[in-house]
PDB file of C-alpha atoms in Angstrom:
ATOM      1  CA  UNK A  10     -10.747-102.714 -20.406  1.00  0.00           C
ATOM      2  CA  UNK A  11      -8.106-100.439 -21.265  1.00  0.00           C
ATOM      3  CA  UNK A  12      -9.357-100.503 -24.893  1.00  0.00           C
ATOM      4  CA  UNK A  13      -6.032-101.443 -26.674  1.00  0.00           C
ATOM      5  CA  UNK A  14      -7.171-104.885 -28.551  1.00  0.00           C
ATOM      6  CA  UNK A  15      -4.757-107.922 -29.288  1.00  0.00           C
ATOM      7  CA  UNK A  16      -5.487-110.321 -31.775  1.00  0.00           C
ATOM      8  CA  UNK A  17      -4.396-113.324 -31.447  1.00  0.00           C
ATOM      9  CA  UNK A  18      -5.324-113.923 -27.452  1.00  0.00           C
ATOM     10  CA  UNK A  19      -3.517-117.423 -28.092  1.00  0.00           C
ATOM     11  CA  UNK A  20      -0.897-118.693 -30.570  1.00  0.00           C
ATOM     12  CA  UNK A  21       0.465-122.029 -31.114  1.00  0.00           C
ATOM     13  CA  UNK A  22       2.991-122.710 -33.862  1.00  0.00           C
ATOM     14  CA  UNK A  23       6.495-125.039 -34.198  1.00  0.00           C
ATOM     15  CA  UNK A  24       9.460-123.911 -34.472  1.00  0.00           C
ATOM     16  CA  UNK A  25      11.298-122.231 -37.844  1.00  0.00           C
ATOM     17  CA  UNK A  26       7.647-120.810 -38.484  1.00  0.00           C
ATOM     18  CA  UNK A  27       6.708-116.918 -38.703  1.00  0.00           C
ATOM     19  CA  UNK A  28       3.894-115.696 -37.276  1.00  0.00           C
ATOM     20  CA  UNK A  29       2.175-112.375 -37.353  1.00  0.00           C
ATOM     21  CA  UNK A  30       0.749-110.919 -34.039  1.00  0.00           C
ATOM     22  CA  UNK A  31      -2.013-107.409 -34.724  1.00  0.00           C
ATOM     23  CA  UNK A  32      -2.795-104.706 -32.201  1.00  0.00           C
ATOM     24  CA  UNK A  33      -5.207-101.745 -32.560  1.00  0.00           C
ATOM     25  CA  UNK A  34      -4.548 -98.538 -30.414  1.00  0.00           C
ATOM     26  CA  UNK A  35      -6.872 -96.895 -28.420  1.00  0.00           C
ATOM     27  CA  UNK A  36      -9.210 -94.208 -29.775  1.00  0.00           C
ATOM     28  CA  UNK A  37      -6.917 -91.137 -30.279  1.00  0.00           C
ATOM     29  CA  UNK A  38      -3.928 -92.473 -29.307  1.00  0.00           C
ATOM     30  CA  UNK A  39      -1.105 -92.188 -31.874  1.00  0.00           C
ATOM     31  CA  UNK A  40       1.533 -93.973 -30.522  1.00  0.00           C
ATOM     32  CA  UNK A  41       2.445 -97.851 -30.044  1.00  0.00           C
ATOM     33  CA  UNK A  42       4.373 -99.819 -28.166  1.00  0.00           C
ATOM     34  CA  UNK A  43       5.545-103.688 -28.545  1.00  0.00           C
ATOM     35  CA  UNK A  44       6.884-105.632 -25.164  1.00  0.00           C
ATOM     36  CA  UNK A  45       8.075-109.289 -24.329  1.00  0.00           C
ATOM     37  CA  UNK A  46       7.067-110.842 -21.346  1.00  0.00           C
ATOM     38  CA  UNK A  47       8.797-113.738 -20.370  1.00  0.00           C
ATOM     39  CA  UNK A  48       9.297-115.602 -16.831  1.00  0.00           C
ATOM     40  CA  UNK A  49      12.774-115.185 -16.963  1.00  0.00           C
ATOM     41  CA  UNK A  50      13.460-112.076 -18.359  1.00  0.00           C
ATOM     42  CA  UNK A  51      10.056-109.597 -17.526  1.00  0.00           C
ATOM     43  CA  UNK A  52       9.112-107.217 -18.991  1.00  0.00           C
ATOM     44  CA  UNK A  53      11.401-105.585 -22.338  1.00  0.00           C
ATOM     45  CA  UNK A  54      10.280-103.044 -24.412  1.00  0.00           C
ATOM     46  CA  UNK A  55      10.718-104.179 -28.224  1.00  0.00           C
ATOM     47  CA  UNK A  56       9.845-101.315 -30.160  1.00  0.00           C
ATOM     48  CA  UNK A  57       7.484 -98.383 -30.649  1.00  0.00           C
ATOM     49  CA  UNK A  58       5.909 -96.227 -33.544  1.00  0.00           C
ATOM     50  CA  UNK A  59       4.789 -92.895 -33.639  1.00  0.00           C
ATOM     51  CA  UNK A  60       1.960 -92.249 -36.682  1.00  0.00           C
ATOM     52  CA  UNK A  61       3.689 -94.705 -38.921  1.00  0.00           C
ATOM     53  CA  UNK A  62       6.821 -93.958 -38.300  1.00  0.00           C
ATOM     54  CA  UNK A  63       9.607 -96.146 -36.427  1.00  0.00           C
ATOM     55  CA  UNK A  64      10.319 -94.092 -33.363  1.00  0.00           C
ATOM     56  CA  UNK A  65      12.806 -96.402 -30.753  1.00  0.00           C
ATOM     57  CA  UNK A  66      13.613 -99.497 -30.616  1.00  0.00           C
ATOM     58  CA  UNK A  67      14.705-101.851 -27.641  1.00  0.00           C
ATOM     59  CA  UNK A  68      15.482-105.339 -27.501  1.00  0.00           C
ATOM     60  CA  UNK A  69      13.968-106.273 -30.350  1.00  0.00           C
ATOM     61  CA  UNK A  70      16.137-109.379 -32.631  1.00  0.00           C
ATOM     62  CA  UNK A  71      16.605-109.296 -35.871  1.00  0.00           C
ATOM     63  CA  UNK A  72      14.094-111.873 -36.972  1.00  0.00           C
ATOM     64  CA  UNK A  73      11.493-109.844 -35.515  1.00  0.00           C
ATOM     65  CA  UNK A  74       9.694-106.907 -37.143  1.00  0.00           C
ATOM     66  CA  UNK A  75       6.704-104.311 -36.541  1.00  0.00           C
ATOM     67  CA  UNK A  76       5.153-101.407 -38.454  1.00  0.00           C
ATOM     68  CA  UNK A  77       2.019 -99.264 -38.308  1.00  0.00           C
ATOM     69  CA  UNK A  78      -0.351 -98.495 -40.606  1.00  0.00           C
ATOM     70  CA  UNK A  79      -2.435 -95.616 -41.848  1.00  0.00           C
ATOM     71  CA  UNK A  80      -5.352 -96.797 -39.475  1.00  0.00           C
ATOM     72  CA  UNK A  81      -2.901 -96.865 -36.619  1.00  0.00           C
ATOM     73  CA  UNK A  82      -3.078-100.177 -36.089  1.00  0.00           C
ATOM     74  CA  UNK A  83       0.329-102.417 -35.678  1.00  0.00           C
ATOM     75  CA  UNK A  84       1.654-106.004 -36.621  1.00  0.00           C
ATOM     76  CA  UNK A  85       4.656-107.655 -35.131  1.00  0.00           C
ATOM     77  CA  UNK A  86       6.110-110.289 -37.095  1.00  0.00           C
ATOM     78  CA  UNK A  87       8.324-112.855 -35.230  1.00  0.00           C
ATOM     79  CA  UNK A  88      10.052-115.054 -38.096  1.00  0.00           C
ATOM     80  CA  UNK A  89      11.873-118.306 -37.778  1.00  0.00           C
ATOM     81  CA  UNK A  90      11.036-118.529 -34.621  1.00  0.00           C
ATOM     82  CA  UNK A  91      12.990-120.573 -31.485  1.00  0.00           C
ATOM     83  CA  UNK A  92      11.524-122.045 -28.367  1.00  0.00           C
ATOM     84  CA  UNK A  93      13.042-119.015 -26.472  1.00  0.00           C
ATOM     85  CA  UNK A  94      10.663-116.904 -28.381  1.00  0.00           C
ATOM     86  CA  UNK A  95       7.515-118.013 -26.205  1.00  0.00           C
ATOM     87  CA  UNK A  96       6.174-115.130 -24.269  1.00  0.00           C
ATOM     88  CA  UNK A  97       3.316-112.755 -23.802  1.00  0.00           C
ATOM     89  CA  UNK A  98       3.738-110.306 -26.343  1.00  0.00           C
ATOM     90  CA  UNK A  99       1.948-106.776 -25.379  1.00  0.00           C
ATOM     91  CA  UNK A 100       1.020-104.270 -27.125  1.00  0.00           C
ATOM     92  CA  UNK A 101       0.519-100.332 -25.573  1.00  0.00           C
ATOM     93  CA  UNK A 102      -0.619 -97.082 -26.808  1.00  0.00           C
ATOM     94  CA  UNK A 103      -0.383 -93.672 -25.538  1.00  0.00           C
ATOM     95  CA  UNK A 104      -1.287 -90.380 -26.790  1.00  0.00           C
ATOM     96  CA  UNK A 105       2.232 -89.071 -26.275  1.00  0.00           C
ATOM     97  CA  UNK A 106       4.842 -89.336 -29.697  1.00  0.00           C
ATOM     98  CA  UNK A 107       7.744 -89.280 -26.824  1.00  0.00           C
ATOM     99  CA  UNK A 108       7.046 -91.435 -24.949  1.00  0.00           C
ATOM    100  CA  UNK A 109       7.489 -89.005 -21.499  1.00  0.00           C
ATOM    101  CA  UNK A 110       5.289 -89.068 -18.714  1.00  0.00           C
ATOM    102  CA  UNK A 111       1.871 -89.765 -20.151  1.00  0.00           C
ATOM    103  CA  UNK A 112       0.373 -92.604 -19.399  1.00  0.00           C
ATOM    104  CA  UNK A 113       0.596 -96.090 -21.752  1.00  0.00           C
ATOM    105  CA  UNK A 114      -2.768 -98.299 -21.705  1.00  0.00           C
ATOM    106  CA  UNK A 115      -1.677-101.779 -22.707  1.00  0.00           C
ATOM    107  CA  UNK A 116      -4.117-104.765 -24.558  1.00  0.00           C
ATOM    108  CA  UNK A 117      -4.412-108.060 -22.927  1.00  0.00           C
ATOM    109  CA  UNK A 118      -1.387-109.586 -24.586  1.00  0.00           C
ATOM    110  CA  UNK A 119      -0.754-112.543 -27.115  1.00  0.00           C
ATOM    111  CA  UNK A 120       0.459-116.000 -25.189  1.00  0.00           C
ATOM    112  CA  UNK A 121       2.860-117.598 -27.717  1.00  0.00           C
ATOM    113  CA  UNK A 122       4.004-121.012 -27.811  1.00  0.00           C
ATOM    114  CA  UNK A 123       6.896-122.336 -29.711  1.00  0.00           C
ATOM    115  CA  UNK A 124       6.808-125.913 -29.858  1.00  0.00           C
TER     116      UNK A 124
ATOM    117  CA  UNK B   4      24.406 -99.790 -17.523  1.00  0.00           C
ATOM    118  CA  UNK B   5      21.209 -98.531 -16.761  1.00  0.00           C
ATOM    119  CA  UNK B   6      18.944-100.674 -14.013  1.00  0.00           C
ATOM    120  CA  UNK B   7      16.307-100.997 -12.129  1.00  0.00           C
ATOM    121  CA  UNK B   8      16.484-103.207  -8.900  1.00  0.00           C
ATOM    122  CA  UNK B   9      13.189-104.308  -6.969  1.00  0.00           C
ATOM    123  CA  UNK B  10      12.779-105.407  -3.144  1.00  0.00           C
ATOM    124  CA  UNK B  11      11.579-107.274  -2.067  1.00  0.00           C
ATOM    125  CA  UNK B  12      11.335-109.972  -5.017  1.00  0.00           C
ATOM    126  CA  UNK B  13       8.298-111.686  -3.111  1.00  0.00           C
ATOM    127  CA  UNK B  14       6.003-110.490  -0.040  1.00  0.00           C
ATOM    128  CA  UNK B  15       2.745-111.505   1.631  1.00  0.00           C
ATOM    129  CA  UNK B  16       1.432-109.827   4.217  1.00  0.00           C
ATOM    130  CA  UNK B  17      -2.339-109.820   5.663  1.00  0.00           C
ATOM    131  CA  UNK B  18      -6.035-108.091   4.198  1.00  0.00           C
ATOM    132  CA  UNK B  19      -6.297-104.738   5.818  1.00  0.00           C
ATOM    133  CA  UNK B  20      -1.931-104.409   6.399  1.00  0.00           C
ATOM    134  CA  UNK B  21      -0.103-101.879   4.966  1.00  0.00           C
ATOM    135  CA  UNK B  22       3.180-102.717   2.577  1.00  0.00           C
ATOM    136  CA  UNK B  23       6.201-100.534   1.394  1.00  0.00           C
ATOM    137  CA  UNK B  24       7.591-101.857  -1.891  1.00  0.00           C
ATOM    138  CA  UNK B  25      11.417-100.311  -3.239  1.00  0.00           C
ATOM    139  CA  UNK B  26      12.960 -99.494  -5.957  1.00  0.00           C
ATOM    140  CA  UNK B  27      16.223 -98.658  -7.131  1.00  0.00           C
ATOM    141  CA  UNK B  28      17.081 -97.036 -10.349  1.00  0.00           C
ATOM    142  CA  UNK B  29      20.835 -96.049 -11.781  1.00  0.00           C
ATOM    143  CA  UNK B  30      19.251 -94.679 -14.774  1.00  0.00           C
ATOM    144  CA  UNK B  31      20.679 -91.831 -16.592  1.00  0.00           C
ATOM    145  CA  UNK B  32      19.492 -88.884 -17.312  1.00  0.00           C
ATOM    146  CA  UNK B  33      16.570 -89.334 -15.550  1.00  0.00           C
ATOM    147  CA  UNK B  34      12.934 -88.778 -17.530  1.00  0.00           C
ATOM    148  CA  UNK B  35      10.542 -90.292 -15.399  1.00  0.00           C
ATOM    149  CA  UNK B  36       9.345 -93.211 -13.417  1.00  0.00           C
ATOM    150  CA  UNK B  37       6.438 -95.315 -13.304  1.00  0.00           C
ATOM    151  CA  UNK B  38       4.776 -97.566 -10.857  1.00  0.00           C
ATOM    152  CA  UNK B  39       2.668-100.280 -12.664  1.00  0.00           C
ATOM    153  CA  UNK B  40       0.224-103.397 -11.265  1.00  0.00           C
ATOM    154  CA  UNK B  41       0.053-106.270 -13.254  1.00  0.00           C
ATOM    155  CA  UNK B  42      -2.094-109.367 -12.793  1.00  0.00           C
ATOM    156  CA  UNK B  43      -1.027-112.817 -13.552  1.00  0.00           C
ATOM    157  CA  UNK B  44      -1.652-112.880 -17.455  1.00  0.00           C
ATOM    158  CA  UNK B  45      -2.951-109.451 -17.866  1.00  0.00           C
ATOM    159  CA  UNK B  46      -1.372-106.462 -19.058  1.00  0.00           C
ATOM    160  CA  UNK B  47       0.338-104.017 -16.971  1.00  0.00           C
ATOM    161  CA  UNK B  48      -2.440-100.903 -15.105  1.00  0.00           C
ATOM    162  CA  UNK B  49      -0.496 -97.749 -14.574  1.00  0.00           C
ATOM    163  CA  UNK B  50      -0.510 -96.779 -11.098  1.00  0.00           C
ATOM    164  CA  UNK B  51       1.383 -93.715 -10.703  1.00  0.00           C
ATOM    165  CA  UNK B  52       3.867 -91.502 -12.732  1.00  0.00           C
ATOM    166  CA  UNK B  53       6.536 -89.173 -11.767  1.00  0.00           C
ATOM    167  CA  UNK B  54       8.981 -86.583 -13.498  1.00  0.00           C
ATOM    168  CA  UNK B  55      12.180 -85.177 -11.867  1.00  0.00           C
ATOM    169  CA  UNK B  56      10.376 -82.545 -10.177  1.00  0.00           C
ATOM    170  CA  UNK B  57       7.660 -84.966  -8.287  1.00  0.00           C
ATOM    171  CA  UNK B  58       8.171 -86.513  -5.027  1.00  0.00           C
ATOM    172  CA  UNK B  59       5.298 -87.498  -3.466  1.00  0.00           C
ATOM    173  CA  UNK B  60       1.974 -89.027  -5.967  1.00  0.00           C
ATOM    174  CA  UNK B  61      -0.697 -91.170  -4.569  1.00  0.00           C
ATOM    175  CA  UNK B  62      -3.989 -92.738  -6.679  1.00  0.00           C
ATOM    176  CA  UNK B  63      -6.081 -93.926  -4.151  1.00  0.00           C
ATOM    177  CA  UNK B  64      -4.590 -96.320  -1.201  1.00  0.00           C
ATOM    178  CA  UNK B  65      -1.140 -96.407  -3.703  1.00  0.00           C
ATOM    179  CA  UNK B  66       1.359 -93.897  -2.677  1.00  0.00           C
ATOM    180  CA  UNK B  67       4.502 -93.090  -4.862  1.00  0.00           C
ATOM    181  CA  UNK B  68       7.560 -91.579  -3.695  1.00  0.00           C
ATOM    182  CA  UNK B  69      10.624 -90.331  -5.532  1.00  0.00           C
ATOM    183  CA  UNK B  70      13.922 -89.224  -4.195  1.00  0.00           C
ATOM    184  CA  UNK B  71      15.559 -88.461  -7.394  1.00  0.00           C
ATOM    185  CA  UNK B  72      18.993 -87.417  -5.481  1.00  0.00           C
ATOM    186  CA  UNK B  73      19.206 -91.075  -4.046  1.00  0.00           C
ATOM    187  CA  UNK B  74      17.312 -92.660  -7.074  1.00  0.00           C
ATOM    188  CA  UNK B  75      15.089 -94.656  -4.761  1.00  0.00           C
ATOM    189  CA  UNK B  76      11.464 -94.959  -5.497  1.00  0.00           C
ATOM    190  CA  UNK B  77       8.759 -96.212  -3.027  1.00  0.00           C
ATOM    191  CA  UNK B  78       5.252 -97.597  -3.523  1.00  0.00           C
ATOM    192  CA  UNK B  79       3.246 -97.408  -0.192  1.00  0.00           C
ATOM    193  CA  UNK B  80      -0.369 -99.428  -0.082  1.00  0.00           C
ATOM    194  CA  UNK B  81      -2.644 -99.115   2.374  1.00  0.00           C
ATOM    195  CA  UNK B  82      -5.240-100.818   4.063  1.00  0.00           C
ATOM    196  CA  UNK B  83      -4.543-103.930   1.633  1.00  0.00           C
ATOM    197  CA  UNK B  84      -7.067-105.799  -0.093  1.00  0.00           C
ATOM    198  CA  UNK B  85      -7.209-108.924  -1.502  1.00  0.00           C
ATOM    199  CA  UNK B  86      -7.457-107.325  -5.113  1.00  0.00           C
ATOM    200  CA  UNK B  87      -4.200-106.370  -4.562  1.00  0.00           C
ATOM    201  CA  UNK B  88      -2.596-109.169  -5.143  1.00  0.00           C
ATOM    202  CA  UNK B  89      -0.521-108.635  -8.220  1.00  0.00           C
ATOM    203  CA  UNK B  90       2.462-108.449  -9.364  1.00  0.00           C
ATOM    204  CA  UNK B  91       4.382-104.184  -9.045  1.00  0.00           C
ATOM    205  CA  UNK B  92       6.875-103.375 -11.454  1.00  0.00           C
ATOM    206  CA  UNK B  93       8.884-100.156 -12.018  1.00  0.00           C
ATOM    207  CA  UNK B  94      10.029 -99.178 -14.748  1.00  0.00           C
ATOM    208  CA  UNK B  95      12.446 -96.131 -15.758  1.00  0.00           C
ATOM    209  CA  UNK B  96      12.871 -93.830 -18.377  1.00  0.00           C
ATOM    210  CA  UNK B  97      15.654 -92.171 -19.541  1.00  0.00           C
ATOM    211  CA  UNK B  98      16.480 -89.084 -21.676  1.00  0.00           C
ATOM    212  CA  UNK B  99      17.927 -89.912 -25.284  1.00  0.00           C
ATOM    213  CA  UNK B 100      20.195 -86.813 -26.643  1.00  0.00           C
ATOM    214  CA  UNK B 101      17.824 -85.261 -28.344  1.00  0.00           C
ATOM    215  CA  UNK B 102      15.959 -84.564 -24.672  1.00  0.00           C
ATOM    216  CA  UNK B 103      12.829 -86.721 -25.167  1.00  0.00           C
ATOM    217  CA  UNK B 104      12.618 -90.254 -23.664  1.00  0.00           C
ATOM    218  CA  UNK B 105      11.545 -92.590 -26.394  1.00  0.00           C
ATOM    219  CA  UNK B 106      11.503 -95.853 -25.727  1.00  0.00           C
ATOM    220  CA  UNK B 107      14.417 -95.593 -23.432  1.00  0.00           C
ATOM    221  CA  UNK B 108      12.459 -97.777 -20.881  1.00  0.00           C
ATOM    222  CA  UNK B 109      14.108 -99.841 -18.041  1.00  0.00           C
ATOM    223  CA  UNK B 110      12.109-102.125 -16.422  1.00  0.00           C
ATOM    224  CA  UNK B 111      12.836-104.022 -12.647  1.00  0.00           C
ATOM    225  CA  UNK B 112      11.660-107.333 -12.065  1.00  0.00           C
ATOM    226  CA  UNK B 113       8.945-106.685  -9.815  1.00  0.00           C
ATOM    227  CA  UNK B 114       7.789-107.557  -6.678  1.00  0.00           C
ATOM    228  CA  UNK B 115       5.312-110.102  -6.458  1.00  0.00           C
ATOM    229  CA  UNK B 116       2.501-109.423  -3.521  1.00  0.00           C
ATOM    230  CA  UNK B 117       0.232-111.915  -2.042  1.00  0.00           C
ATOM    231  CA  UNK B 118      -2.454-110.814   0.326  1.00  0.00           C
ATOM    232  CA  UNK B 119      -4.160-113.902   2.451  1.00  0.00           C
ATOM    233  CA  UNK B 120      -7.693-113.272   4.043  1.00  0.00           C
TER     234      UNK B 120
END
C-alpha cells in the first residue's frame, strides 16, 4: 500500500459524458501527479500540481482538466469523452515540488471505460 | 525528440536465473532516471533512482546502472523469483530552463518479464 488512494477503482460511462476521477496524496506529500495508461501508448504523464498550484503539464488534451485543493487532494475531469479515452488513470505523489529525484508513490489507478 | 527505448520488449527466463534489462534514453539535459516495476493493473513501485552523478544503485536483488556518456541504463535482477514477474519501465527526466525537472518525464515502453517455475 503505497498510501496514495484513488476513488473511483472502476468507471463505466458512454461516450460525450464527463466524468470526474479524485485522488488523495500521501501523508506529507505536497505534490501530485496525473498519468494515462493505455495498452498502446504506456505510460504519459498528464499533469502535476505543487500545493495548489499548476506546476507542468504533459500530454494532457484539452477536454481534460485537474486541480488541487486546500486539503491536497486532486480531481481530474475528463469531459466529452471518446472511446480512445479508456485507460488506467494514476494518480502519484511525492514530497518533492520539482519533481527531481525523489521518489513518486502512485494509488492503485482508476480503470475507465468509454462505451 | 526526447525518447526512451526498452529491450528487450518481452523476456522469460527461469526461477532462480539472472536477467539484464536495457534502456536507452536521448533525453536532454539529463535530470535523472528511474527504474520502476509495475504489476498487471497496479500502479508503478519505484525501484531505483539515479542523478547524473550515479552509476551504479542496487535495492535488493535489482541493480541499476547508468552510463550517462552513452545514455544507456541497465537493470540487473538476480536470483529471479516468481514475484518478479512484472512489467519494468524507465522513465527519464529532463531539465526545463529554469534547471528543475518538472514534469518533464519520458517514459519507454517497458519490458515485460515472465518467470516460469
Amino acid at each position: 500500500d503505497s498510501g496514495v488512494t484513488q476513488t473511483p477503482k472502476h468507471l463505466i460511462t458512454a461516450t460525450g459524458q464527463r466524468v470526474t476521477l479524485r485522488c488523495s496524496p500521501r501523508s506529507g506529500d505536497l505534490s501530485v501527479y496525473w498519468y494515462q495508461q493505455s495498452l498502446d501508448q504506456g505510460l504519459q504523464f498528464l499533469i502535476q500540481y505543487y500545493n495548489g498550484e499548476e506546476r507542468a503539464k504533459g500530454n494532457i488534451l484539452e477536454r481534460f482538466s485537474a486541480q488541487q485543493f486546500p486539503d491536497l487532494h486532486s480531481e481530474l475531469n475528463l469531459s466529452s469523452l471518446e472511446l480512445g479515452d479508456s485507460a488506467l488513470y494514476f494518480c502519484a505523489s511525492s514530497v518533492d515540488p520539482s519533481g527531481g529525484a525523489r521518489e513518486q508513490f502512485f494509488g492503485p489507478g482508476t480503470r475507465l471505460t468509454v462505451l | 525528440k526526447n525518447q526512451v527505448e526498452q529491450s528487450p520488449q518481452s523476456l522469460i527466463i527461469l526461477e532462480g536465473k539472472n536477467c539484464t534489462l536495457q534502456c536507452n534514453y536521448t533525453v536532454s539535459p539529463f535530470s535523472n532516471l528511474r527504474w520502476y516495476k509495475q504489476d498487471t493493473g497496479r500502479g508503478p513501485v519505484s525501484l531505483t533512482i539515479m542523478t547524473f552523478s550515479e552509476n551504479t544503485k542496487s535495492n535488493g536483488r535489482y541493480t541499476a546502472t547508468l552510463d550517462a556518456d552513452t545514455k544507456q541504463s541497465s537493470l540487473h535482477i538476480t536470483a529471479s523469483q516468481l514475484s518478479d514477474s512484472a512489467s519494468y519501465i524507465c522513465v527519464v527526466s529532463a531539465l526545463n530552463a529554469g534547471g528543475t525537472s518538472y514534469g518533464k518525464l519520458t517514459f519507454g515502453q517497458g519490458t515485460i518479464l515472465t518467470v516460469h517455475p
